């Protein structure tokens, strides 16, 4: 991305055009790339969601917890910090270590194992209203609960139960019409 070199990801088991990853939709002038809001759906499985409850006046809780996690050599991801709780994910194989570490510093912790992070990616979504609406609608129609969500300029992540991961990926592929081959512009 930094070198602005486009990358096309293709399946070894199909003849589809695959997914083109570029820095921006303007990067390849005159190309036959169909403009899309979302260009790919990815996932990471084998995650545990960690919810730490805290007192509303405890403004140091996040710093204390994340410093302790770092000291224990535990990497955290998908972080949401609220007034009364701190939520993040860790790899499943670290969940017991996390639970013990957080309890050792005096915070109540709840673990939700077997989660997956599903991501919608695309430079075309930057500043475009309605992308989150489409994601939540697609998952709602499939009765998939969104456990957590966050976004950046080019990615929207949702956390779902791992047993719904493939269904969520397929629903988002369908919602953003990613299964169709790219067409040539006239």
Steps between C-alpha positions, in 0.01 A plus 500: 500500500780744587670439165160527324550162331169328422465139613252248358406206723360198312378159600690195383171315470303731272544706186359819655681831468550505878530813710710801408656688791608855417577819685209680334247456224682768296829312508451317175372749242338341199479160664202270474461480876140533604457761773387332822444623853624175650760297313551212739380317809752340736486327835710398799375211712604341830445816704361555847317820588605642837269735691642672806257695717621808681373779717393806301743719698797268439663697218828306528346157442584475130859605557537260793348206313688550172830561679450177694413311179820630337706398804351150469591488129135491394402688184149647493292598198160644405489738798190690614524714815180618662408668827426176685674233294804428290454246223770342284595175335790261551598175331303206645814328631569806721156530660585327828819705539299817440235403751759431771697817419196728521369339818846541655469879470150502648262537207203276422531336159264308271629291210303409190699230317477388138450833328606620156576845363346556157627799301360690204787672316500761227652838425171592330313510831692796642249772587209319332184483712308174522779240508446416868126490431552238229727291723261501793203431273673203335587347837158577651328326207707189577424534874870542580567691820766771483696479824726798433581733211751765403628667185779689331499691172525185289383216727198415712543213747225307674543231762267202472484156653736273311223257404342790302823608330452332161134605489603861577771498231252366244231752600744790457628362169142492379409844639794664322466284186856369527422162345443645152795530264610852433362645181679711243402865483368614163 
